[in-house]
Short mmCIF file of C-alpha atoms in Angstrom, two decimals:
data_model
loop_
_atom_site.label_atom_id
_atom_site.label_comp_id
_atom_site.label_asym_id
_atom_site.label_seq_id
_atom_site.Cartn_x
_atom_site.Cartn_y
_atom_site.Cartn_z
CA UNK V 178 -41.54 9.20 36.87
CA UNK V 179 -45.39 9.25 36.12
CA UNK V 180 -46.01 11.73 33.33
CA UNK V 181 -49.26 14.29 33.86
CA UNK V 182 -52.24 13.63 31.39
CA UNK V 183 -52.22 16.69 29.87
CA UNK V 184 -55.45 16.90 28.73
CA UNK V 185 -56.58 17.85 32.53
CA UNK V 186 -53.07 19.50 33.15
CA UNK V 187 -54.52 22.88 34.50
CA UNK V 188 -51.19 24.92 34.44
CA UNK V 189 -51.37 24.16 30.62
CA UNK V 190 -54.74 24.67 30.22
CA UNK V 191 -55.10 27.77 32.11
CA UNK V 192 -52.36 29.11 29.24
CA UNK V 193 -54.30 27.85 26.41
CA UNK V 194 -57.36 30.13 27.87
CA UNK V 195 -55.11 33.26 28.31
CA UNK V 196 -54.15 32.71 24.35
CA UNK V 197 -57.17 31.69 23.21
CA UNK V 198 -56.90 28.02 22.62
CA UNK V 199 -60.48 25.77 22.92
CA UNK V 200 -59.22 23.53 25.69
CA UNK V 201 -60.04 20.40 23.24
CA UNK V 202 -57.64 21.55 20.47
CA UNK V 203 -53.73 19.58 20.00
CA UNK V 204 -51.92 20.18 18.16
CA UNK V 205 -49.66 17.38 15.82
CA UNK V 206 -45.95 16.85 16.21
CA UNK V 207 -44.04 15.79 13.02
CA UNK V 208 -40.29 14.88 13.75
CA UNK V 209 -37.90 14.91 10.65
CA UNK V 210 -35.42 12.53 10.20
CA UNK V 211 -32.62 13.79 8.08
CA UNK V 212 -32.55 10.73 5.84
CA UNK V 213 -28.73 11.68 5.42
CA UNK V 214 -27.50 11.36 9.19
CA UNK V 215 -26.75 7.45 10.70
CA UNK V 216 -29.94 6.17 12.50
CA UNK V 217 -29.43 3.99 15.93
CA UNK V 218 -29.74 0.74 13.97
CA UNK V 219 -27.13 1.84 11.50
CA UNK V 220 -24.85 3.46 14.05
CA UNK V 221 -25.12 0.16 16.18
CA UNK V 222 -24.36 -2.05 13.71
CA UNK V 223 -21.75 -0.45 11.93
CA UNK V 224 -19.30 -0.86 15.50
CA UNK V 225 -21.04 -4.46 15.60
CA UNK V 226 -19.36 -7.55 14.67
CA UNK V 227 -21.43 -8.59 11.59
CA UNK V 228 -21.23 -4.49 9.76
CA UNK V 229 -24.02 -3.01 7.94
CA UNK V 230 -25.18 -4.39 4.50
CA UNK V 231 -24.88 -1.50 1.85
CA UNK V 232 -25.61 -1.21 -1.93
CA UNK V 233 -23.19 0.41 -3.91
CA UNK V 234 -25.37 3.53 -4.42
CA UNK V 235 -24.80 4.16 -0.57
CA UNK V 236 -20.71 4.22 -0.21
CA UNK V 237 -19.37 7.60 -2.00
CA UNK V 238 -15.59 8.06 -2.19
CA UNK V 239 -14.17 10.85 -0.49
CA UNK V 240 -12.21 13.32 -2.08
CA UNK V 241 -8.87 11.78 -0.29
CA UNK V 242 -9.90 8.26 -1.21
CA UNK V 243 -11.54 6.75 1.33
CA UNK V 244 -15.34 5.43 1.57
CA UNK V 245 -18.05 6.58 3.68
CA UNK V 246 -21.42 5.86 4.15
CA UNK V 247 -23.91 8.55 4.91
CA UNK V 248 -21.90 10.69 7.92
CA UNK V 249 -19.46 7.99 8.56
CA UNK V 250 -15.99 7.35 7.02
CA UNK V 251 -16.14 3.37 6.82
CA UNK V 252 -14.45 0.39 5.90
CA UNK V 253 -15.75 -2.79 3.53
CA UNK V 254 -15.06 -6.54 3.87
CA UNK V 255 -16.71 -9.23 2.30
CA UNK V 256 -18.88 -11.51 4.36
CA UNK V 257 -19.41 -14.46 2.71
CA UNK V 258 -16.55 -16.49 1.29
CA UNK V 259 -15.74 -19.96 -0.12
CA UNK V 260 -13.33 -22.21 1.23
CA UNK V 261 -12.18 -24.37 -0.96
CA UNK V 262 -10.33 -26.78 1.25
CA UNK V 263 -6.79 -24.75 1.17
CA UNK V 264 -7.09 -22.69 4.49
CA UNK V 265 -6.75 -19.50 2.54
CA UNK V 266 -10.28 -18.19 2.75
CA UNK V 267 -10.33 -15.31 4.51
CA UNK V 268 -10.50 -11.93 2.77
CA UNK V 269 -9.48 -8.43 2.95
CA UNK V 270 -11.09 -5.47 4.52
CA UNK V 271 -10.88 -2.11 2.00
CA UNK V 272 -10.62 1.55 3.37
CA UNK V 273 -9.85 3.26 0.25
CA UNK V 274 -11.23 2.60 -3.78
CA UNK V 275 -8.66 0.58 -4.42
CA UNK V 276 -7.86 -1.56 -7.78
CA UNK V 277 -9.54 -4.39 -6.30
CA UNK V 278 -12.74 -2.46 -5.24
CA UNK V 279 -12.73 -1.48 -8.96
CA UNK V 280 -12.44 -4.97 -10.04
CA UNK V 281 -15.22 -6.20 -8.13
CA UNK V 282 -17.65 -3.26 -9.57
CA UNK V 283 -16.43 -4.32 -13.09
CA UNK V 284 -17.83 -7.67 -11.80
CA UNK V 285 -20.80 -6.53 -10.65
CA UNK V 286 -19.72 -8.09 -7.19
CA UNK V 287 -19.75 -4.99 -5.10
CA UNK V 288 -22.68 -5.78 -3.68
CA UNK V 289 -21.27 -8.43 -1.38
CA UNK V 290 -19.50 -6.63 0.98
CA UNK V 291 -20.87 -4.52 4.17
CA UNK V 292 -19.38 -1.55 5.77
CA UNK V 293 -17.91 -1.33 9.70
CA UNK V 294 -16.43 1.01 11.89
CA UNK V 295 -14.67 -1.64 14.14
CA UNK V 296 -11.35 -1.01 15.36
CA UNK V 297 -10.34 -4.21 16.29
CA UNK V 298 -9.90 -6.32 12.86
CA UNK V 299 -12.42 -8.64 14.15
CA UNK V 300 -15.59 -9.50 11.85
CA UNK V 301 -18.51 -11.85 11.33
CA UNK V 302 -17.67 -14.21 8.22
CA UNK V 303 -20.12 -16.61 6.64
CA UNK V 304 -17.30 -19.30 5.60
CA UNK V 305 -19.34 -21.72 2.83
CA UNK V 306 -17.71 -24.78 2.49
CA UNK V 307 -19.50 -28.10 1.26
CA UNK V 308 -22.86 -27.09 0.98
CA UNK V 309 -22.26 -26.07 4.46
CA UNK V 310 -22.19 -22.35 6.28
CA UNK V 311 -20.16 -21.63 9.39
CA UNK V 312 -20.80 -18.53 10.80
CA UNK V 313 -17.97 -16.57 13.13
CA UNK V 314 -15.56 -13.75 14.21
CA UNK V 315 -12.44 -13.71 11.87
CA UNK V 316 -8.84 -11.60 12.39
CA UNK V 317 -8.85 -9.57 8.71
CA UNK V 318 -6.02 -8.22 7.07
CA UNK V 319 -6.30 -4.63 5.30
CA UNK V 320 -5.59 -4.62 1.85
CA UNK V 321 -2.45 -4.12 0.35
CA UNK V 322 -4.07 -2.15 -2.75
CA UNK V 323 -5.68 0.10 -0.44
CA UNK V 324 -2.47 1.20 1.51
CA UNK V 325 -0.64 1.76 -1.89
CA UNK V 326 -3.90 4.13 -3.17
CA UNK V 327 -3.45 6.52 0.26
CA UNK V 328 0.57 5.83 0.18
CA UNK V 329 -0.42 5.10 3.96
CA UNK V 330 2.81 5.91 5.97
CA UNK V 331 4.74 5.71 2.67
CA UNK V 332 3.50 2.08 1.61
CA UNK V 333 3.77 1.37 -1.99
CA UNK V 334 3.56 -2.12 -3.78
CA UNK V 335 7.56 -0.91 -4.99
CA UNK V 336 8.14 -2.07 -1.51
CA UNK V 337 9.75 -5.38 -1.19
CA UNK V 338 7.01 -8.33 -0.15
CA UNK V 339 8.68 -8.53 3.06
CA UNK V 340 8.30 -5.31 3.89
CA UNK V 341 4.54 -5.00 2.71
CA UNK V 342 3.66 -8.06 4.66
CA UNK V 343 5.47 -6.22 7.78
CA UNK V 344 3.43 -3.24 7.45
CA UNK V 345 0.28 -5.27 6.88
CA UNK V 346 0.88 -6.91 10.01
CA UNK V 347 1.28 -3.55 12.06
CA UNK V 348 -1.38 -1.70 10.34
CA UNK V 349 -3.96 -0.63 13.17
CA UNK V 350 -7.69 0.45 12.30
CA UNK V 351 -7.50 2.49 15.64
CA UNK V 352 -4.31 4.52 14.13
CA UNK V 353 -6.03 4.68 10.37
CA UNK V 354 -9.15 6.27 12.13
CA UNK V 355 -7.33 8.85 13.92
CA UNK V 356 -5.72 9.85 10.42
CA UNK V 357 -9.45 9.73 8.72
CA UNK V 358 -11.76 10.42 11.27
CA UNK V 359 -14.82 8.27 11.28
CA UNK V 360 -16.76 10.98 11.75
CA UNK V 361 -17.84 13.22 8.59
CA UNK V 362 -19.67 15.61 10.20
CA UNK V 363 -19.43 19.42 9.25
CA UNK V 364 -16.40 21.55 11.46
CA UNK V 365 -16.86 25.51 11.82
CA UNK V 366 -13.86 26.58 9.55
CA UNK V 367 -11.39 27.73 11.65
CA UNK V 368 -11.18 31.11 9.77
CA UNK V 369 -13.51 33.07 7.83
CA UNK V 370 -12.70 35.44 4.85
CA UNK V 371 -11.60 38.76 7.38
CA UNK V 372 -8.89 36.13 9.66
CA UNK V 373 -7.68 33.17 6.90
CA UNK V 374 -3.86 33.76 6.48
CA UNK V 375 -2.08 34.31 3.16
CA UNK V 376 -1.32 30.46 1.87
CA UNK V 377 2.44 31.37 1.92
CA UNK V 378 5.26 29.65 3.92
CA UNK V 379 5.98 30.56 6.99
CA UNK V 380 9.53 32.49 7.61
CA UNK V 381 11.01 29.43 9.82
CA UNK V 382 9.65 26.59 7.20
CA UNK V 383 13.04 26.33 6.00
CA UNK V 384 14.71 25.13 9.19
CA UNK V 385 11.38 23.40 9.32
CA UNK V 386 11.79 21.40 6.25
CA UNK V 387 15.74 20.66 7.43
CA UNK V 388 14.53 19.35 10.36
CA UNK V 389 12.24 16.98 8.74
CA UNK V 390 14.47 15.68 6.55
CA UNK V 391 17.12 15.09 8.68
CA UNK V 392 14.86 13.01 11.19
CA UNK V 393 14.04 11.42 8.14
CA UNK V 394 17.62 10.16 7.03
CA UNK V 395 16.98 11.81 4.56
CA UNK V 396 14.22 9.13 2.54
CA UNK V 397 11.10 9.94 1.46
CA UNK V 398 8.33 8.11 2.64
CA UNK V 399 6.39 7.59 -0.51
CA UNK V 400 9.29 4.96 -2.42
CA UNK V 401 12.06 5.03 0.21
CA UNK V 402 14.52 5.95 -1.80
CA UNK V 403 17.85 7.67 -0.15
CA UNK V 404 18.75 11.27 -0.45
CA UNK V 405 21.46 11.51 1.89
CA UNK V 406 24.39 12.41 -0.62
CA UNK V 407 24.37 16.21 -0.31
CA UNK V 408 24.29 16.33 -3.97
CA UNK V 409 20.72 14.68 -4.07
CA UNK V 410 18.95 16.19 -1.21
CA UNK V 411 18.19 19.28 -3.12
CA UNK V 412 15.71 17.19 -4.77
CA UNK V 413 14.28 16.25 -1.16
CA UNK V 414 10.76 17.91 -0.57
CA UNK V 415 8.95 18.51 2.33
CA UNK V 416 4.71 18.37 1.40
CA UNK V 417 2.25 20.23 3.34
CA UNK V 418 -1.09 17.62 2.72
CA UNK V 419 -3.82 19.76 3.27
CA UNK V 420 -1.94 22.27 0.76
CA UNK V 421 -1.53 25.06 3.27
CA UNK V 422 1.60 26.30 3.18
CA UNK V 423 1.49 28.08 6.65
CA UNK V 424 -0.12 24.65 8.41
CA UNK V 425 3.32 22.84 9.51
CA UNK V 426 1.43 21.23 12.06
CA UNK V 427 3.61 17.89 12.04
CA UNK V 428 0.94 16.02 10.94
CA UNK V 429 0.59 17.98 7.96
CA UNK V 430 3.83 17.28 6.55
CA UNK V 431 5.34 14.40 4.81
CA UNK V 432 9.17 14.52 3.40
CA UNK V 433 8.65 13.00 -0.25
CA UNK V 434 11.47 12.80 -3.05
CA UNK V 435 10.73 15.78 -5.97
CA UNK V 436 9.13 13.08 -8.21
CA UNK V 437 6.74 11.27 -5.51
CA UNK V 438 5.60 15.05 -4.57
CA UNK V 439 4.72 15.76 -8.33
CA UNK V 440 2.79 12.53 -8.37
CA UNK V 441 0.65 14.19 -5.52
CA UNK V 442 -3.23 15.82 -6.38
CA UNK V 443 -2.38 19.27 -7.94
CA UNK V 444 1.07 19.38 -7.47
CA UNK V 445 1.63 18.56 -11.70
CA UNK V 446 3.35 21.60 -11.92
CA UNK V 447 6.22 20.41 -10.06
CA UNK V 448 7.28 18.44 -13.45
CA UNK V 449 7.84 21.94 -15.09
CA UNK V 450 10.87 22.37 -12.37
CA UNK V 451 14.01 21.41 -14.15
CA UNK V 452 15.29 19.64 -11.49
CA UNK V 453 12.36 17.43 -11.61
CA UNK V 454 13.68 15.91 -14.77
CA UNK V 455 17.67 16.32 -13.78
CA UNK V 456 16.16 13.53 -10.93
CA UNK V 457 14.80 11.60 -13.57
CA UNK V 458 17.87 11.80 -15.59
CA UNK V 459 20.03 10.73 -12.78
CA UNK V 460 17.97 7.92 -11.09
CA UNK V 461 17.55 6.40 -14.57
CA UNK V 462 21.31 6.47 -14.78
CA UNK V 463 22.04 5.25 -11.58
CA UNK V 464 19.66 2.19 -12.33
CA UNK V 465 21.32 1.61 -15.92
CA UNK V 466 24.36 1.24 -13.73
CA UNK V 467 23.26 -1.08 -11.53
CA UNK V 468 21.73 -3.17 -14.22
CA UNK V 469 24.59 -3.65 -15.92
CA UNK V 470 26.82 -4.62 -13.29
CA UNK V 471 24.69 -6.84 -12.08
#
């Protein structure tokens, strides 16, 4: 479609008359670019292959762990590596501030990795071996460390290496973004000050929570420890994670043992329960036992 030329555009000119315009006066247009939102470039290549280079001033950590850059929750991976000769070259992507992550700013090596939004596991790697750079797409692994910070589906390095590997194996970037949407941008709040409901349990949380547990067999996700005598599963929780009592949106829940749901962000004042420490008192026993008839 062939655009008018404006300046001779007589519909527009005839309006600049009626308001008093001088036919040879424009006016400028300034377009601002909220230096905060993704550009194209950025948003382009953070689904591409070869991620988006970053300084550490750029990634923030979110308040449940994770990493995002500008309006996008992200992951980071390293994209040059050494291979020494032993086939074991390939690193790990991050999604949380893990121990490692720490490590490497300690280091001063955090400036080595790039961010990515890919789904897929798939990355550009710059393997350096000999004096030599090969450049290509590479299956990564998430990080063990990272898992462990979120407690991702219950992982924790107290699982067996087995069992760690196994879940490494499943893990799915697709599945990890639904849980932490890439996405950062701002929601309308679902209520306002007039419509939010009291933060108290709801009447039926109680059959709720059974429920839960029982579909459970009765272990909490967090260690994996069993509950099932009906002596212990008293001291078998059910958390809400978003810390609204009324939201039992399945989602929202996760069945934890009393101490893992102490352990949780503002939930300290669970270790003023007595039972919290009766659990202490009896696990510690039960492992003394096993100890010494081992």
């Amino acid at each position: 479609m062939k655009l008018p030329n404006f300046f001779d555009f007589a519909p527009l000119n005839a309006v600049k008359e009626k308001m008093g315009i001088p036919r040879d006066v424009y006016g400028d247009l300034t377009v601002h670019i909220d230096a905060a939102r993704l550009s194209e470039f950025e948003l382009e290549r953070l689904t591409s292959t070869d991620g988006l280079d970053v300084t550490l001033d750029e990634i923030r950590v979110l308040e449940d762990g994770t990493l995002a850059f500008k309006t996008s929750r992200v992951l980071l991976y390293i994209r040059d590596v050494a291979d020494y000769g032993h086939g074991q070259f390939q690193p790990r992507y991050h999604v949380a501030e893990c121990a490692t992550l720490l490590q490497m700013k300690e280091k001063k090596k955090f400036n080595r990795y790039v961010v990515s939004t890919r789904t897929d596991g798939r990355f550009t790697l710059n393997v350096i071996k000999s004096s030599q750079t090969h450049t290509g797409l590479h299956n990564l692994s998430v990080c063990q460390n990272c898992l462990d910070k979120l407690r991702f589906h219950g992982f924790a390095m107290q699982l067996s290496s087995a069992e760690r590997k196994r879940r490494v194996t499943n893990f799915l970037l697709s599945k990890f973004f639904e849980q932490y949407p890439v996405s950062l941008h701002l929601q309308k709040p679902r209520f306002d000050e007039d419509n939010a409901p009291r933060n108290n349990y709801t009447d039926d949380f109680g059959q709720i929570s059974q429920t839960l547990r029982v579909k459970s067999g009765w272990r909490c996700i967090d260690c994996n420890i069993n509950l099932s005598d009906p002596a212990m599963r008293q001291y078998l929780h059910v958390h809400h994670r978003n810390a609204l009592k009324w939201d039992n949106d399945p989602r929202n829940l996760e069945v934890l043992c009393i101490r893992c749901h102490a352990n949780k962000p503002d939930h300290s004042h669970i270790k003023n329960d007595a039972r919290y420490y009766q659990f202490l008192r009896i696990i510690d026993e039960t492992a003394t036992v096993l100890d010494s008839g081992s």
